[in-house]
PDB file of C-alpha atoms in Angstrom:
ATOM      1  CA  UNK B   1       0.000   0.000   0.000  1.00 87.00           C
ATOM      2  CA  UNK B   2       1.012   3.615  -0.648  1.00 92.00           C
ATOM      3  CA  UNK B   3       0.666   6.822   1.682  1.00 94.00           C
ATOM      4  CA  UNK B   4      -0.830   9.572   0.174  1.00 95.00           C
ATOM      5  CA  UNK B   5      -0.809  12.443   2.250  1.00 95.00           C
ATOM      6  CA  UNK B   6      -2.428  16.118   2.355  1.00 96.00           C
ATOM      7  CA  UNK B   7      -2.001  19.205   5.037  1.00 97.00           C
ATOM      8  CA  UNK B   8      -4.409  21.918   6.004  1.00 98.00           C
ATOM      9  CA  UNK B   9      -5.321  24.241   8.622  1.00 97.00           C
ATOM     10  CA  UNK B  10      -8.403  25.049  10.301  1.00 97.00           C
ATOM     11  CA  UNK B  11      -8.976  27.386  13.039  1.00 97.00           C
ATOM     12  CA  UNK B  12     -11.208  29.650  14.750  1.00 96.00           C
ATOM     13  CA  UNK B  13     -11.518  32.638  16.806  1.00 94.00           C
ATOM     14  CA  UNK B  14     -14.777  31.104  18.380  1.00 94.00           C
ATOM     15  CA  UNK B  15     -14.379  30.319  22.265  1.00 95.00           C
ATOM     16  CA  UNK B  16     -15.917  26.884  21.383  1.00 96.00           C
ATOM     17  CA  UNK B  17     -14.314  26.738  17.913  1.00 95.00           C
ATOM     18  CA  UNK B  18     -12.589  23.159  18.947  1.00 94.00           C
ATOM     19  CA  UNK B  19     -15.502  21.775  18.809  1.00 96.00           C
ATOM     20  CA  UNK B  20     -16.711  23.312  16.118  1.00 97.00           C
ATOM     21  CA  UNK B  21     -13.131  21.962  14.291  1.00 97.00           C
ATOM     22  CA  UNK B  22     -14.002  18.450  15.274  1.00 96.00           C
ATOM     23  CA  UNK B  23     -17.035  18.378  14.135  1.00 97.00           C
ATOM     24  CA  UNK B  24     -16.432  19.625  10.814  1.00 97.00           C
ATOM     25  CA  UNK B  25     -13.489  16.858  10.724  1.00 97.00           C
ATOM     26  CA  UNK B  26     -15.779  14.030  11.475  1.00 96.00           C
ATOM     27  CA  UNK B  27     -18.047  15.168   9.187  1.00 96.00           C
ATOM     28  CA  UNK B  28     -15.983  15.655   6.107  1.00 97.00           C
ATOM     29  CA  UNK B  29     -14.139  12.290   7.131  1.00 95.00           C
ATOM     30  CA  UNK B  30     -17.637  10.412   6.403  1.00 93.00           C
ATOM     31  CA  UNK B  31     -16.655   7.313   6.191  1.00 92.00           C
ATOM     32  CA  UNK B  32     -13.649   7.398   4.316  1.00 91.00           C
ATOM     33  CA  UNK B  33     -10.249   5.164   5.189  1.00 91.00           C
ATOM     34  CA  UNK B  34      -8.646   8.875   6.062  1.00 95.00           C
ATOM     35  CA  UNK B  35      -6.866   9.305   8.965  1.00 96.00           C
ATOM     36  CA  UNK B  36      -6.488  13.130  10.991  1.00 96.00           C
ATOM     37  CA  UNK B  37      -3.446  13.697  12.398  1.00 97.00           C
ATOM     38  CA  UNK B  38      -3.144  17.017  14.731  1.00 97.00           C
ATOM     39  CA  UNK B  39       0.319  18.876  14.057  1.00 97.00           C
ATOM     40  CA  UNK B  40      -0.342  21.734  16.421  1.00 96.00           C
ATOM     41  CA  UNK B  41      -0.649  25.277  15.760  1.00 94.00           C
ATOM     42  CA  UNK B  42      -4.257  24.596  14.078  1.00 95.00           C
ATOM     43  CA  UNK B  43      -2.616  22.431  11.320  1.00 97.00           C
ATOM     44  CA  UNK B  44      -3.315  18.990  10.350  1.00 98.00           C
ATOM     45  CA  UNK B  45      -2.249  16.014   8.423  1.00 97.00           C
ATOM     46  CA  UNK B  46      -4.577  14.008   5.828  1.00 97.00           C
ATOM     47  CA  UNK B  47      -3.786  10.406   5.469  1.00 96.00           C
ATOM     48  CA  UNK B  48      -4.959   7.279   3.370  1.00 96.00           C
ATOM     49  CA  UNK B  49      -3.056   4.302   2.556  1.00 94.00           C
ATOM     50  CA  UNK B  50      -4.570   2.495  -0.352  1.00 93.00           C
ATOM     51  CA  UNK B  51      -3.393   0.208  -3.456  1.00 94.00           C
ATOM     52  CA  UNK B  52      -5.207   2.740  -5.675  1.00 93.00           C
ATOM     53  CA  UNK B  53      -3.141   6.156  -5.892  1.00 92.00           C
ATOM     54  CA  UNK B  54      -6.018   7.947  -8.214  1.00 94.00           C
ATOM     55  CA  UNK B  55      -8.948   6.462  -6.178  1.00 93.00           C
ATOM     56  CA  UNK B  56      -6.976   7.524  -3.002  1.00 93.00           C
ATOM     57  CA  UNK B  57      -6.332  11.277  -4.135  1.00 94.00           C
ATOM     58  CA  UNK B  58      -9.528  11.675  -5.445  1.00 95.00           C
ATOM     59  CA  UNK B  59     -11.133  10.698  -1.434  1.00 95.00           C
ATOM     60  CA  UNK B  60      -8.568  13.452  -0.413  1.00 96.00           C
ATOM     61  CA  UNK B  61      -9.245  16.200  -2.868  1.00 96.00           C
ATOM     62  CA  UNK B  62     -13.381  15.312  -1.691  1.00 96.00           C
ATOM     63  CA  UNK B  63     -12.269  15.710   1.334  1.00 97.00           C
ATOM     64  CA  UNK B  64     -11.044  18.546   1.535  1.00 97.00           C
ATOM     65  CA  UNK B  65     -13.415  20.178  -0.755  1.00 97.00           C
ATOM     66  CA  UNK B  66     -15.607  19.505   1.844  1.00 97.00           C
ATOM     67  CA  UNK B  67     -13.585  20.991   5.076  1.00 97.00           C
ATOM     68  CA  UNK B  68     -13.625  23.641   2.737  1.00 97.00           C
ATOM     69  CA  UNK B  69     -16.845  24.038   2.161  1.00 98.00           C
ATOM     70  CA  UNK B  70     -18.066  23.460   6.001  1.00 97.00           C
ATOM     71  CA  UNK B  71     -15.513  25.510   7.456  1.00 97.00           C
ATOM     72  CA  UNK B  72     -17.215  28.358   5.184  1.00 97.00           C
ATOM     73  CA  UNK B  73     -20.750  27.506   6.798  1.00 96.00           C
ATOM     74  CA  UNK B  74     -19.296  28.573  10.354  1.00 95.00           C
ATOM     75  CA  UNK B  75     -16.859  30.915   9.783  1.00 95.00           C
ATOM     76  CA  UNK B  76     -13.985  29.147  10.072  1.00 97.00           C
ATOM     77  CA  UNK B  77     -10.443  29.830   8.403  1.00 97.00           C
ATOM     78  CA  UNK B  78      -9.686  27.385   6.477  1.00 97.00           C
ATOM     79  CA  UNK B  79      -6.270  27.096   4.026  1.00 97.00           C
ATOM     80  CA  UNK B  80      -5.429  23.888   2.217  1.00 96.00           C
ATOM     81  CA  UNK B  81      -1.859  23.449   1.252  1.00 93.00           C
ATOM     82  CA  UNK B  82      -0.660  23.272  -2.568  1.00 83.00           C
ATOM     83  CA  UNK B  83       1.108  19.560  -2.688  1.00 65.00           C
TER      84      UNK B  83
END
């Protein structure tokens, strides 16, 4: 299997933004093989292992398409990075 992996950042100036931040997660997550690894600093990890590469980008780009999206509805700050 092959790691693919993709960063972003989400934060929030809200005094109960961390949950808001997991809940977005968890809901953009859905049921996907992804795993969410905190880096600190309001910056995360995206990570899927899978024998697919295209299949396994394409769950990441939807992915966070959808933090994107989400983060929008509550007024979060949201950056993904260019890999």
């Amino acid at each position: 299997d092959k790691v693919l992996q993709k960063r972003f950042s989400l934060t929030s100036k809200s005094s109960n933004g961390i949950i808001l931040i997991k809940d977005i997660i968890t809901k953009a997550r859905g049921n996907a093989e992804a795993e969410v690894i905190y880096l600190g600093a309001g910056k995360y990890d995206l990570k899927m292992k899978s024998k697919d590469l295209k299949q396994a980008d394409n769950s990441l780009k939807e992915i966070i398409n959808t933090l994107e999206k989400l983060a929008k509805t509550q007024n979060l700050q949201f950056l993904a990075e260019k890999s």
